[in-house]
């Protein structure tokens, strides 16, 4: 995997958020909160989104920025998992 870029998540007001990162690679994008990888969105739309099975819903802050990264909410995530569009796995 080739790392291309690391940037802070930007809030809806345009502010860079400390400790919340998007890591872009040749395979897709990761969302990192503090020291934990929370989610992975692959470039290939046929592959499911991956969420860390332990840290995916760790705190309100993590959930808020995970939702911003994935453009959905916790209810949507549960539905995506039921539909097979998302899997829970160990990302850390």
mmCIF file of C-alpha atoms in Angstrom:
data_model
loop_
_atom_site.group_PDB
_atom_site.id
_atom_site.type_symbol
_atom_site.label_atom_id
_atom_site.label_comp_id
_atom_site.label_asym_id
_atom_site.label_seq_id
_atom_site.Cartn_x
_atom_site.Cartn_y
_atom_site.Cartn_z
ATOM 1 C CA UNK A 1 0.000 0.000 0.000
ATOM 2 C CA UNK A 2 1.326 3.428 -0.955
ATOM 3 C CA UNK A 3 0.519 6.386 1.281
ATOM 4 C CA UNK A 4 -0.297 9.526 -0.672
ATOM 5 C CA UNK A 5 -1.598 12.098 1.817
ATOM 6 C CA UNK A 6 -2.584 12.722 5.450
ATOM 7 C CA UNK A 7 -4.880 15.611 6.341
ATOM 8 C CA UNK A 8 -7.049 16.701 9.221
ATOM 9 C CA UNK A 9 -10.791 16.271 8.809
ATOM 10 C CA UNK A 10 -12.461 19.588 8.096
ATOM 11 C CA UNK A 11 -15.618 20.563 9.985
ATOM 12 C CA UNK A 12 -18.791 21.758 8.303
ATOM 13 C CA UNK A 13 -17.571 25.283 9.141
ATOM 14 C CA UNK A 14 -14.272 24.729 7.343
ATOM 15 C CA UNK A 15 -12.073 24.297 10.429
ATOM 16 C CA UNK A 16 -9.391 21.607 10.611
ATOM 17 C CA UNK A 17 -10.177 19.212 13.466
ATOM 18 C CA UNK A 18 -7.301 18.199 15.763
ATOM 19 C CA UNK A 19 -6.613 14.460 16.172
ATOM 20 C CA UNK A 20 -9.057 13.446 13.387
ATOM 21 C CA UNK A 21 -7.336 12.437 10.146
ATOM 22 C CA UNK A 22 -8.033 11.186 6.637
ATOM 23 C CA UNK A 23 -5.185 9.054 5.298
ATOM 24 C CA UNK A 24 -5.263 8.608 1.523
ATOM 25 C CA UNK A 25 -3.558 5.582 -0.034
ATOM 26 C CA UNK A 26 -3.563 3.939 -3.426
ATOM 27 C CA UNK A 27 -6.183 1.464 -2.062
ATOM 28 C CA UNK A 28 -8.586 4.006 -0.542
ATOM 29 C CA UNK A 29 -9.014 6.292 2.464
ATOM 30 C CA UNK A 30 -8.699 5.600 6.181
ATOM 31 C CA UNK A 31 -10.262 7.604 8.996
ATOM 32 C CA UNK A 32 -7.992 7.819 12.038
ATOM 33 C CA UNK A 33 -9.128 9.216 15.392
ATOM 34 C CA UNK A 34 -6.210 9.939 17.732
ATOM 35 C CA UNK A 35 -4.120 6.729 17.518
ATOM 36 C CA UNK A 36 -6.808 4.374 16.185
ATOM 37 C CA UNK A 37 -7.910 3.515 12.676
ATOM 38 C CA UNK A 38 -11.725 3.652 12.727
ATOM 39 C CA UNK A 39 -12.785 3.139 9.114
ATOM 40 C CA UNK A 40 -11.547 2.319 5.627
ATOM 41 C CA UNK A 41 -13.302 3.331 2.384
ATOM 42 C CA UNK A 42 -11.839 1.379 -0.546
ATOM 43 C CA UNK A 43 -11.436 2.964 -3.973
ATOM 44 C CA UNK A 44 -13.119 -0.102 -5.476
ATOM 45 C CA UNK A 45 -16.903 0.395 -5.070
ATOM 46 C CA UNK A 46 -17.384 -3.386 -5.205
ATOM 47 C CA UNK A 47 -15.485 -3.791 -1.925
ATOM 48 C CA UNK A 48 -17.277 -3.116 1.362
ATOM 49 C CA UNK A 49 -16.404 -0.289 3.734
ATOM 50 C CA UNK A 50 -14.497 -1.599 6.754
ATOM 51 C CA UNK A 51 -15.028 -0.439 10.336
ATOM 52 C CA UNK A 52 -12.867 -1.381 13.284
ATOM 53 C CA UNK A 53 -14.841 -3.940 15.288
ATOM 54 C CA UNK A 54 -13.784 -2.444 18.642
ATOM 55 C CA UNK A 55 -13.280 1.294 18.121
ATOM 56 C CA UNK A 56 -15.953 2.084 15.499
ATOM 57 C CA UNK A 57 -18.353 3.547 18.091
ATOM 58 C CA UNK A 58 -15.820 4.464 20.792
ATOM 59 C CA UNK A 59 -17.090 7.935 21.726
ATOM 60 C CA UNK A 60 -19.432 10.719 20.624
ATOM 61 C CA UNK A 61 -16.497 12.563 19.054
ATOM 62 C CA UNK A 62 -15.279 9.498 17.158
ATOM 63 C CA UNK A 63 -18.829 8.784 15.965
ATOM 64 C CA UNK A 64 -19.374 12.392 14.882
ATOM 65 C CA UNK A 65 -16.294 12.472 12.654
ATOM 66 C CA UNK A 66 -16.737 8.866 11.479
ATOM 67 C CA UNK A 67 -20.208 9.869 10.289
ATOM 68 C CA UNK A 68 -18.764 12.927 8.541
ATOM 69 C CA UNK A 69 -16.112 10.735 6.868
ATOM 70 C CA UNK A 70 -18.665 8.128 5.734
ATOM 71 C CA UNK A 71 -21.470 10.629 5.055
ATOM 72 C CA UNK A 72 -23.958 8.602 7.110
ATOM 73 C CA UNK A 73 -25.102 7.998 10.687
ATOM 74 C CA UNK A 74 -25.055 5.021 13.074
ATOM 75 C CA UNK A 75 -28.457 3.809 11.867
ATOM 76 C CA UNK A 76 -27.187 3.852 8.259
ATOM 77 C CA UNK A 77 -24.054 1.942 9.312
ATOM 78 C CA UNK A 78 -26.131 -0.820 10.880
ATOM 79 C CA UNK A 79 -28.258 -1.045 7.709
ATOM 80 C CA UNK A 80 -25.139 -1.116 5.504
ATOM 81 C CA UNK A 81 -23.810 -3.988 7.622
ATOM 82 C CA UNK A 82 -27.101 -5.891 7.213
ATOM 83 C CA UNK A 83 -26.947 -5.273 3.436
ATOM 84 C CA UNK A 84 -23.323 -6.495 3.179
ATOM 85 C CA UNK A 85 -22.003 -3.082 2.109
ATOM 86 C CA UNK A 86 -19.917 -2.780 5.269
ATOM 87 C CA UNK A 87 -17.941 -5.185 7.438
ATOM 88 C CA UNK A 88 -16.556 -5.024 10.942
ATOM 89 C CA UNK A 89 -12.941 -6.132 11.231
ATOM 90 C CA UNK A 90 -9.786 -5.447 13.234
ATOM 91 C CA UNK A 91 -8.122 -2.358 11.697
ATOM 92 C CA UNK A 92 -5.649 -1.828 14.554
#
